[in-house]
């Protein structure tokens, strides 16, 4: 197997651990917790895993540890650092007791249900230390939520004498981890379930989780590319680049990249929703900046667009909500119709307001909105070419203004979509260390008989030595939300807060970025070299954690 | 002006110079040269700059140097390292004589004609050392070929007391540099013209030019992204990624990226042309590999597509050739027609064979081929979405095979186009050193009274110390080719050679890359760290220079 020079050298990197995790560890428990909202509902649904305390790990004298076997699952989209969580799990398990075993379930939660697994050995884990991707054991989007799946999983858990399952996933996967923990606890099966906060999208964060892993590496990779495009834009001075960025609903990725690269325009979905802006408002805003720059002779610029934008335009959002419910309840009869009949079906079933929104959308976009839900019942926003939709509508607006004598520039647009380019990048030093510490923490939660917890690492803007590690009860982060037409307990998704420090920093500076050309070129992630390059965290984290 | 941490640290990098350029320099001249083909024609067109010797720089004792003023022009598409050529020019000029001055003409060759310039000072150059982009003085695509332009340029040359012009550009721009050198020599104006080999495309190379600058950085940046996508592909195991790569006609970029990342498929335009393959041959080739992998349960993979592909499919190539000539001679009456009338116009004017090819192309592609020539009369291949054209046709072929029972997999395609992401990346150590040495060499050619030369640096797979520097007469690299319907003297473009070492290495290994999954993940360019990562050259250069 041929590997790159970077892979070879990087394989030798030993992730830095917080002091509290370097030696033997005991837990310090806090007060009982409650869910962020809908406490009665959540408590009723999770009688065995509700109200548990926060825990923090602190150093102790060396202690004996019984043998435990652990199964690990990667769930959902890839994020840089997943392999390091597994390395941390493996090393800590073996450190506690050389007889401990780690099993990897293959291709996501489905591997548990279908009994597809491998044992993770020292030689095997060595090939994946500090690498990107989830190819070590694969990932998948099977939703773990049926009792039959839990019971089927139990068979292989018993067969392999597994004590605990670690699920590495985003908000939905960790919600399901908690449902599984609750079920096994209720049944007194003695099987623990622990989650780890993974997602490049950055929307799995709250008072306990400072950042989800992968956000650091992915946003640095996208910012490298955006910076390169900005430099090209500023050299050729003849194109407007429209860059859509992955990130699903939340705009954290776009916002972080904007803070790193200072583009002329960055749309923030949450702001558009809060201000109740229409698609036309957005188009006029962008066209206005383009016209202003053109008047100064600058017929070029860079626009960042979060992939979730379309859902956050309130009229479109209401439409999508009704479509989600409609497809969840009538999907079966609808699915087999011809495209024209599908459109007709939707138009006759929609309420009047949403029908008129549906009719005014470009047909390709309307089609996308009425198809292809992911297994969680969500629109696959990454398939909608929002960057082209917006740039074409901006072009039409500018043509109109030109006729009216309000604009006299040249407008030539280029389009980019960055997502797959960063989800599997080799983890930055930050993500390499952070993920490894999460893996170690997960093992300590298991060794301390916890279930229904997520592993957490805090104080992450300090040096790694000073990081704090522990666990948070998953129920603490839950509330009730409508999914597929039903109210469900879910971990509350963290959207961009308009009174949060990152957005406020952006809002204070964006007007000058729009008028002037203040591009910053971050360059590629560096693993060796000056610490101010290699060890810096994201701007989002710096701003949020600045006290 | 805010700059990134990488920019700050990188500003302090002092490019390494070959020993021969570290101190005082004299030239060693070789035998008279002749053009690679059409010697009589080229000699007749370039009576004053034909047949000059190759020159090499060798160390000497310190010598006095008269004051010279130099003007520099960036021409055409951006390539990483352009700013370092200018840094090298500046430092060497000042070293030879502190009274020497360097002027930058703005936004390409048009700056010379329109008298837009700045003086490049020590403070100014400092901001751009080791940075990507051409934003220091801007670039442009004005074609310098008319006597009126040469005379107009002479006015500002006289006004600023400039002795020599350095043109940093690709094959066409260096051809024009030689035409300008010849004109000024014929008129005995005493103005020297020197070229520098720039292009990420890698197609400006020959026995004298080992590589054009920017190829190293751009291909490493694209390979980083391709590797990340491969890792994602190999983790999710459900998509075929079709990745188009910039590079105009030649497939050097795609081939180099394939050698670095080992994708399942990489199309090489030159091979398709040599084998006289049809579009259907290509589609069946790709579909065959997809079906083979599907039979093994692997419904995923990565396909690299050179952006020039479409021109190299012989039937399409013949069509484009006729269209080029047709538009060059009848462009004026054709330009103002409505799209439908344009199509009709083309169909009535094409020869029978080409007409039928035109009719069978998807309409959007046919439209692109009949529009938008660049200033050199070439199709703007980067605007054609070849990656989507191919993946859709592959999808149709697989659907047909499924009906015939020959294929039973799942096919889901994603598309990417990488070009602007790498053209302005901060130069790798290789490009930073190489470009700086080219700038120093250009000044030495000027100091030694040369004109019509390109600066060259050779032996580039050895350590920088051992590199050799000198100059090559531009006429030596010329032959006659048809452009815009007329025979013109041009630098022969270097296409991928099917009996060259890089292609042979690829051809020997691609079958196993197709069947197996042998992805290599190069990761981002590193500026600090182990030498095997930071100082490695491209695979193309290693293979071509291996003796």
mmCIF file of C-alpha atoms in Angstrom, chain B residues 34-302:
data_model
loop_
_atom_site.group_PDB
_atom_site.id
_atom_site.type_symbol
_atom_site.label_atom_id
_atom_site.label_comp_id
_atom_site.label_asym_id
_atom_site.label_seq_id
_atom_site.Cartn_x
_atom_site.Cartn_y
_atom_site.Cartn_z
ATOM 1 C CA UNK B 34 18.122 26.621 -34.727
ATOM 2 C CA UNK B 35 14.343 26.394 -34.336
ATOM 3 C CA UNK B 36 12.729 23.029 -33.625
ATOM 4 C CA UNK B 37 11.047 23.047 -37.050
ATOM 5 C CA UNK B 38 10.356 25.276 -40.069
ATOM 6 C CA UNK B 39 13.876 26.730 -39.756
ATOM 7 C CA UNK B 40 13.701 28.736 -42.988
ATOM 8 C CA UNK B 41 10.403 30.375 -42.099
ATOM 9 C CA UNK B 42 11.447 31.208 -38.545
ATOM 10 C CA UNK B 43 14.852 32.517 -39.629
ATOM 11 C CA UNK B 44 13.192 34.780 -42.191
ATOM 12 C CA UNK B 45 10.751 36.148 -39.628
ATOM 13 C CA UNK B 46 13.398 36.685 -36.938
ATOM 14 C CA UNK B 47 16.570 37.785 -38.772
ATOM 15 C CA UNK B 48 17.939 39.607 -35.706
ATOM 16 C CA UNK B 49 17.104 37.080 -33.003
ATOM 17 C CA UNK B 50 17.497 33.760 -34.801
ATOM 18 C CA UNK B 51 20.369 31.370 -34.255
ATOM 19 C CA UNK B 52 21.773 32.885 -31.058
ATOM 20 C CA UNK B 53 23.611 30.542 -28.682
ATOM 21 C CA UNK B 54 22.368 28.957 -25.478
ATOM 22 C CA UNK B 55 23.959 30.649 -22.485
ATOM 23 C CA UNK B 56 24.822 29.437 -19.021
ATOM 24 C CA UNK B 57 25.833 31.507 -16.028
ATOM 25 C CA UNK B 58 29.030 30.671 -14.211
ATOM 26 C CA UNK B 59 30.632 32.324 -11.184
ATOM 27 C CA UNK B 60 33.257 34.978 -11.750
ATOM 28 C CA UNK B 61 35.073 37.722 -9.849
ATOM 29 C CA UNK B 62 33.095 40.790 -8.905
ATOM 30 C CA UNK B 63 32.622 43.125 -11.849
ATOM 31 C CA UNK B 64 31.285 46.603 -12.314
ATOM 32 C CA UNK B 65 27.840 46.906 -13.789
ATOM 33 C CA UNK B 66 26.307 49.893 -15.517
ATOM 34 C CA UNK B 67 22.927 51.192 -14.340
ATOM 35 C CA UNK B 68 19.929 49.602 -16.090
ATOM 36 C CA UNK B 69 16.235 50.190 -15.723
ATOM 37 C CA UNK B 70 13.876 47.298 -16.314
ATOM 38 C CA UNK B 71 10.118 47.046 -16.869
ATOM 39 C CA UNK B 72 8.268 43.856 -15.958
ATOM 40 C CA UNK B 73 4.933 42.564 -17.271
ATOM 41 C CA UNK B 74 2.769 39.678 -16.039
ATOM 42 C CA UNK B 75 0.895 38.185 -18.972
ATOM 43 C CA UNK B 76 -2.055 35.778 -19.013
ATOM 44 C CA UNK B 77 -3.398 33.458 -16.335
ATOM 45 C CA UNK B 78 -2.044 33.548 -12.815
ATOM 46 C CA UNK B 79 0.559 31.030 -11.652
ATOM 47 C CA UNK B 80 2.083 30.635 -8.195
ATOM 48 C CA UNK B 81 5.499 32.259 -8.021
ATOM 49 C CA UNK B 82 5.035 35.291 -10.252
ATOM 50 C CA UNK B 83 5.742 37.602 -7.337
ATOM 51 C CA UNK B 84 8.964 35.728 -6.644
ATOM 52 C CA UNK B 85 10.192 36.289 -10.206
ATOM 53 C CA UNK B 86 9.674 39.990 -9.544
ATOM 54 C CA UNK B 87 11.433 39.728 -6.145
ATOM 55 C CA UNK B 88 14.371 38.031 -7.863
ATOM 56 C CA UNK B 89 14.476 40.738 -10.548
ATOM 57 C CA UNK B 90 14.385 43.454 -7.913
ATOM 58 C CA UNK B 91 17.035 42.008 -5.615
ATOM 59 C CA UNK B 92 19.465 41.209 -8.421
ATOM 60 C CA UNK B 93 19.018 44.612 -10.062
ATOM 61 C CA UNK B 94 19.738 46.362 -6.764
ATOM 62 C CA UNK B 95 22.663 44.054 -6.063
ATOM 63 C CA UNK B 96 24.252 44.876 -9.420
ATOM 64 C CA UNK B 97 23.790 48.578 -8.968
ATOM 65 C CA UNK B 98 21.714 50.354 -6.313
ATOM 66 C CA UNK B 99 20.728 52.953 -8.897
ATOM 67 C CA UNK B 100 18.967 50.358 -11.068
ATOM 68 C CA UNK B 101 15.231 50.729 -11.168
ATOM 69 C CA UNK B 102 12.416 48.237 -11.708
ATOM 70 C CA UNK B 103 9.050 49.338 -13.109
ATOM 71 C CA UNK B 104 5.929 47.185 -13.155
ATOM 72 C CA UNK B 105 3.482 47.647 -16.024
ATOM 73 C CA UNK B 106 -0.061 47.253 -14.708
ATOM 74 C CA UNK B 107 -2.694 44.678 -15.662
ATOM 75 C CA UNK B 108 -0.628 42.876 -18.260
ATOM 76 C CA UNK B 109 0.844 43.867 -21.630
ATOM 77 C CA UNK B 110 -1.871 46.527 -21.921
ATOM 78 C CA UNK B 111 -0.004 48.486 -19.209
ATOM 79 C CA UNK B 112 2.964 48.979 -21.539
ATOM 80 C CA UNK B 113 0.768 50.173 -24.397
ATOM 81 C CA UNK B 114 -1.368 52.407 -22.196
ATOM 82 C CA UNK B 115 1.540 53.672 -20.078
ATOM 83 C CA UNK B 116 0.150 52.395 -16.780
ATOM 84 C CA UNK B 117 2.988 51.552 -14.447
ATOM 85 C CA UNK B 118 4.433 51.852 -10.966
ATOM 86 C CA UNK B 119 7.978 51.865 -9.713
ATOM 87 C CA UNK B 120 8.654 48.780 -7.619
ATOM 88 C CA UNK B 121 10.378 49.776 -4.389
ATOM 89 C CA UNK B 122 11.923 47.771 -1.553
ATOM 90 C CA UNK B 123 8.929 48.330 0.755
ATOM 91 C CA UNK B 124 6.479 47.417 -1.965
ATOM 92 C CA UNK B 125 8.234 44.195 -3.003
ATOM 93 C CA UNK B 126 8.505 43.146 0.635
ATOM 94 C CA UNK B 127 4.715 42.726 0.909
ATOM 95 C CA UNK B 128 4.678 40.209 -1.932
ATOM 96 C CA UNK B 129 7.660 37.957 -1.301
ATOM 97 C CA UNK B 130 6.650 34.270 -1.450
ATOM 98 C CA UNK B 131 2.973 35.093 -1.973
ATOM 99 C CA UNK B 132 0.649 33.708 -4.628
ATOM 100 C CA UNK B 133 -1.315 35.709 -7.144
ATOM 101 C CA UNK B 134 -0.432 38.392 -9.638
ATOM 102 C CA UNK B 135 -2.086 41.179 -7.669
ATOM 103 C CA UNK B 136 1.242 42.972 -7.134
ATOM 104 C CA UNK B 137 0.964 44.579 -10.575
ATOM 105 C CA UNK B 138 -2.000 42.654 -12.039
ATOM 106 C CA UNK B 139 -2.060 40.628 -15.223
ATOM 107 C CA UNK B 140 -3.969 40.739 -18.487
ATOM 108 C CA UNK B 141 -4.476 39.021 -21.811
ATOM 109 C CA UNK B 142 -3.829 41.866 -24.242
ATOM 110 C CA UNK B 143 -1.963 40.318 -27.141
ATOM 111 C CA UNK B 144 1.180 42.334 -27.913
ATOM 112 C CA UNK B 145 1.580 41.909 -31.680
ATOM 113 C CA UNK B 146 0.924 45.137 -33.541
ATOM 114 C CA UNK B 147 3.605 47.609 -34.590
ATOM 115 C CA UNK B 148 1.452 50.436 -33.191
ATOM 116 C CA UNK B 149 1.552 48.747 -29.763
ATOM 117 C CA UNK B 150 5.331 48.334 -29.962
ATOM 118 C CA UNK B 151 5.789 51.987 -30.868
ATOM 119 C CA UNK B 152 3.333 53.154 -28.228
ATOM 120 C CA UNK B 153 5.222 51.067 -25.663
ATOM 121 C CA UNK B 154 8.507 52.590 -26.787
ATOM 122 C CA UNK B 155 7.285 56.044 -25.736
ATOM 123 C CA UNK B 156 7.020 55.053 -22.086
ATOM 124 C CA UNK B 157 10.203 52.975 -22.341
ATOM 125 C CA UNK B 158 12.064 56.109 -23.463
ATOM 126 C CA UNK B 159 10.365 58.294 -20.895
ATOM 127 C CA UNK B 160 11.420 55.990 -18.041
ATOM 128 C CA UNK B 161 14.818 55.321 -19.585
ATOM 129 C CA UNK B 162 14.106 51.592 -19.584
ATOM 130 C CA UNK B 163 16.716 49.275 -21.097
ATOM 131 C CA UNK B 164 14.836 46.004 -21.017
ATOM 132 C CA UNK B 165 11.366 44.540 -20.708
ATOM 133 C CA UNK B 166 10.789 41.220 -18.917
ATOM 134 C CA UNK B 167 7.609 39.412 -19.956
ATOM 135 C CA UNK B 168 6.441 36.687 -17.608
ATOM 136 C CA UNK B 169 4.049 34.496 -19.528
ATOM 137 C CA UNK B 170 3.090 31.247 -21.239
ATOM 138 C CA UNK B 171 3.898 30.031 -24.734
ATOM 139 C CA UNK B 172 1.839 32.655 -26.591
ATOM 140 C CA UNK B 173 3.129 35.518 -24.457
ATOM 141 C CA UNK B 174 6.733 34.425 -24.914
ATOM 142 C CA UNK B 175 6.170 34.114 -28.653
ATOM 143 C CA UNK B 176 5.023 37.724 -28.575
ATOM 144 C CA UNK B 177 8.014 38.666 -26.400
ATOM 145 C CA UNK B 178 10.228 37.356 -29.179
ATOM 146 C CA UNK B 179 8.290 39.260 -31.860
ATOM 147 C CA UNK B 180 8.778 42.405 -29.775
ATOM 148 C CA UNK B 181 12.485 41.648 -29.251
ATOM 149 C CA UNK B 182 12.908 41.162 -32.973
ATOM 150 C CA UNK B 183 11.082 44.401 -33.765
ATOM 151 C CA UNK B 184 13.133 46.495 -31.319
ATOM 152 C CA UNK B 185 16.339 44.833 -32.547
ATOM 153 C CA UNK B 186 15.435 45.427 -36.200
ATOM 154 C CA UNK B 187 14.738 49.074 -35.432
ATOM 155 C CA UNK B 188 17.977 49.250 -33.425
ATOM 156 C CA UNK B 189 16.071 50.841 -30.530
ATOM 157 C CA UNK B 190 18.479 49.270 -28.041
ATOM 158 C CA UNK B 191 15.630 47.828 -25.950
ATOM 159 C CA UNK B 192 16.059 44.223 -24.827
ATOM 160 C CA UNK B 193 13.173 41.811 -24.259
ATOM 161 C CA UNK B 194 13.478 38.760 -21.995
ATOM 162 C CA UNK B 195 10.831 36.100 -21.274
ATOM 163 C CA UNK B 196 10.124 33.872 -18.262
ATOM 164 C CA UNK B 197 8.342 30.488 -18.532
ATOM 165 C CA UNK B 198 5.086 30.780 -16.592
ATOM 166 C CA UNK B 199 2.065 28.512 -16.677
ATOM 167 C CA UNK B 200 0.403 26.100 -14.319
ATOM 168 C CA UNK B 201 -0.563 24.074 -17.408
ATOM 169 C CA UNK B 202 2.932 22.610 -17.717
ATOM 170 C CA UNK B 203 2.842 22.825 -21.524
ATOM 171 C CA UNK B 204 5.750 25.254 -21.848
ATOM 172 C CA UNK B 205 8.623 22.820 -21.563
ATOM 173 C CA UNK B 206 11.205 21.270 -23.845
ATOM 174 C CA UNK B 207 14.864 20.292 -23.861
ATOM 175 C CA UNK B 208 15.757 23.664 -22.390
ATOM 176 C CA UNK B 209 12.828 24.367 -20.069
ATOM 177 C CA UNK B 210 12.415 21.580 -17.524
ATOM 178 C CA UNK B 211 9.135 22.918 -16.170
ATOM 179 C CA UNK B 212 7.106 26.105 -16.263
ATOM 180 C CA UNK B 213 6.690 27.816 -12.939
ATOM 181 C CA UNK B 214 3.446 27.353 -11.025
ATOM 182 C CA UNK B 215 2.920 23.767 -12.205
ATOM 183 C CA UNK B 216 4.449 22.446 -8.997
ATOM 184 C CA UNK B 217 2.245 24.454 -6.610
ATOM 185 C CA UNK B 218 -0.950 24.189 -8.627
ATOM 186 C CA UNK B 219 -0.742 20.411 -9.067
ATOM 187 C CA UNK B 220 0.084 19.956 -5.389
ATOM 188 C CA UNK B 221 -2.945 22.054 -4.432
ATOM 189 C CA UNK B 222 -5.245 20.105 -6.755
ATOM 190 C CA UNK B 223 -3.753 16.834 -5.520
ATOM 191 C CA UNK B 224 -4.479 17.857 -1.937
ATOM 192 C CA UNK B 225 -8.139 18.314 -2.911
ATOM 193 C CA UNK B 226 -8.329 15.169 -5.019
ATOM 194 C CA UNK B 227 -6.774 13.180 -2.171
ATOM 195 C CA UNK B 228 -9.330 14.614 0.257
ATOM 196 C CA UNK B 229 -12.145 13.682 -2.121
ATOM 197 C CA UNK B 230 -10.697 10.192 -2.592
ATOM 198 C CA UNK B 231 -10.643 9.734 1.158
ATOM 199 C CA UNK B 232 -14.264 10.893 1.336
ATOM 200 C CA UNK B 233 -15.150 8.620 -1.551
ATOM 201 C CA UNK B 234 -13.477 5.676 0.157
ATOM 202 C CA UNK B 235 -15.256 6.469 3.439
ATOM 203 C CA UNK B 236 -18.807 7.047 2.149
ATOM 204 C CA UNK B 237 -18.457 4.407 -0.608
ATOM 205 C CA UNK B 238 -21.454 5.620 -2.569
ATOM 206 C CA UNK B 239 -20.374 8.273 -5.074
ATOM 207 C CA UNK B 240 -18.473 8.525 -8.306
ATOM 208 C CA UNK B 241 -16.637 11.846 -8.277
ATOM 209 C CA UNK B 242 -15.933 13.393 -11.688
ATOM 210 C CA UNK B 243 -13.203 15.994 -11.300
ATOM 211 C CA UNK B 244 -12.273 18.286 -14.153
ATOM 212 C CA UNK B 245 -8.856 19.921 -13.898
ATOM 213 C CA UNK B 246 -7.698 23.138 -15.482
ATOM 214 C CA UNK B 247 -4.792 22.969 -17.883
ATOM 215 C CA UNK B 248 -6.154 24.048 -21.294
ATOM 216 C CA UNK B 249 -5.133 21.732 -24.121
ATOM 217 C CA UNK B 250 -2.485 19.588 -22.505
ATOM 218 C CA UNK B 251 -3.211 16.908 -19.900
ATOM 219 C CA UNK B 252 -0.058 17.483 -17.822
ATOM 220 C CA UNK B 253 -2.014 18.659 -14.772
ATOM 221 C CA UNK B 254 -4.422 15.721 -14.836
ATOM 222 C CA UNK B 255 -1.560 13.270 -15.369
ATOM 223 C CA UNK B 256 0.558 14.731 -12.564
ATOM 224 C CA UNK B 257 -2.412 14.705 -10.189
ATOM 225 C CA UNK B 258 -3.124 11.100 -11.164
ATOM 226 C CA UNK B 259 0.479 10.127 -10.384
ATOM 227 C CA UNK B 260 0.177 11.843 -7.004
ATOM 228 C CA UNK B 261 -3.247 10.505 -6.011
ATOM 229 C CA UNK B 262 -3.805 7.231 -7.940
ATOM 230 C CA UNK B 263 -7.478 7.690 -8.856
ATOM 231 C CA UNK B 264 -9.533 4.935 -10.481
ATOM 232 C CA UNK B 265 -9.609 6.677 -13.845
ATOM 233 C CA UNK B 266 -7.722 9.543 -15.441
ATOM 234 C CA UNK B 267 -8.422 10.502 -19.035
ATOM 235 C CA UNK B 268 -5.445 11.745 -21.042
ATOM 236 C CA UNK B 269 -6.521 13.809 -24.040
ATOM 237 C CA UNK B 270 -3.370 13.107 -26.015
ATOM 238 C CA UNK B 271 -3.931 9.353 -25.778
ATOM 239 C CA UNK B 272 -7.559 9.684 -26.848
ATOM 240 C CA UNK B 273 -6.427 11.626 -29.886
ATOM 241 C CA UNK B 274 -3.649 9.203 -30.732
ATOM 242 C CA UNK B 275 -6.016 6.243 -30.500
ATOM 243 C CA UNK B 276 -8.653 8.105 -32.517
ATOM 244 C CA UNK B 277 -11.265 7.409 -29.849
ATOM 245 C CA UNK B 278 -14.835 8.617 -30.136
ATOM 246 C CA UNK B 279 -16.870 10.087 -27.307
ATOM 247 C CA UNK B 280 -18.690 6.752 -27.157
ATOM 248 C CA UNK B 281 -15.369 4.875 -26.772
ATOM 249 C CA UNK B 282 -14.548 7.053 -23.766
ATOM 250 C CA UNK B 283 -17.985 6.558 -22.226
ATOM 251 C CA UNK B 284 -17.794 2.780 -22.647
ATOM 252 C CA UNK B 285 -14.310 2.722 -21.142
ATOM 253 C CA UNK B 286 -15.463 4.566 -18.016
ATOM 254 C CA UNK B 287 -18.735 2.651 -17.742
ATOM 255 C CA UNK B 288 -16.807 -0.608 -18.069
ATOM 256 C CA UNK B 289 -14.639 0.218 -15.068
ATOM 257 C CA UNK B 290 -17.665 1.333 -13.071
ATOM 258 C CA UNK B 291 -19.459 -1.917 -13.886
ATOM 259 C CA UNK B 292 -16.388 -3.954 -12.944
ATOM 260 C CA UNK B 293 -16.090 -2.215 -9.571
ATOM 261 C CA UNK B 294 -19.848 -2.526 -9.002
ATOM 262 C CA UNK B 295 -19.593 -6.294 -9.508
ATOM 263 C CA UNK B 296 -17.162 -6.307 -6.564
ATOM 264 C CA UNK B 297 -19.580 -4.238 -4.472
ATOM 265 C CA UNK B 298 -17.670 -0.989 -4.958
ATOM 266 C CA UNK B 299 -20.111 1.583 -6.263
ATOM 267 C CA UNK B 300 -17.679 4.448 -5.905
ATOM 268 C CA UNK B 301 -14.633 5.938 -7.496
ATOM 269 C CA UNK B 302 -12.800 8.992 -8.740
#
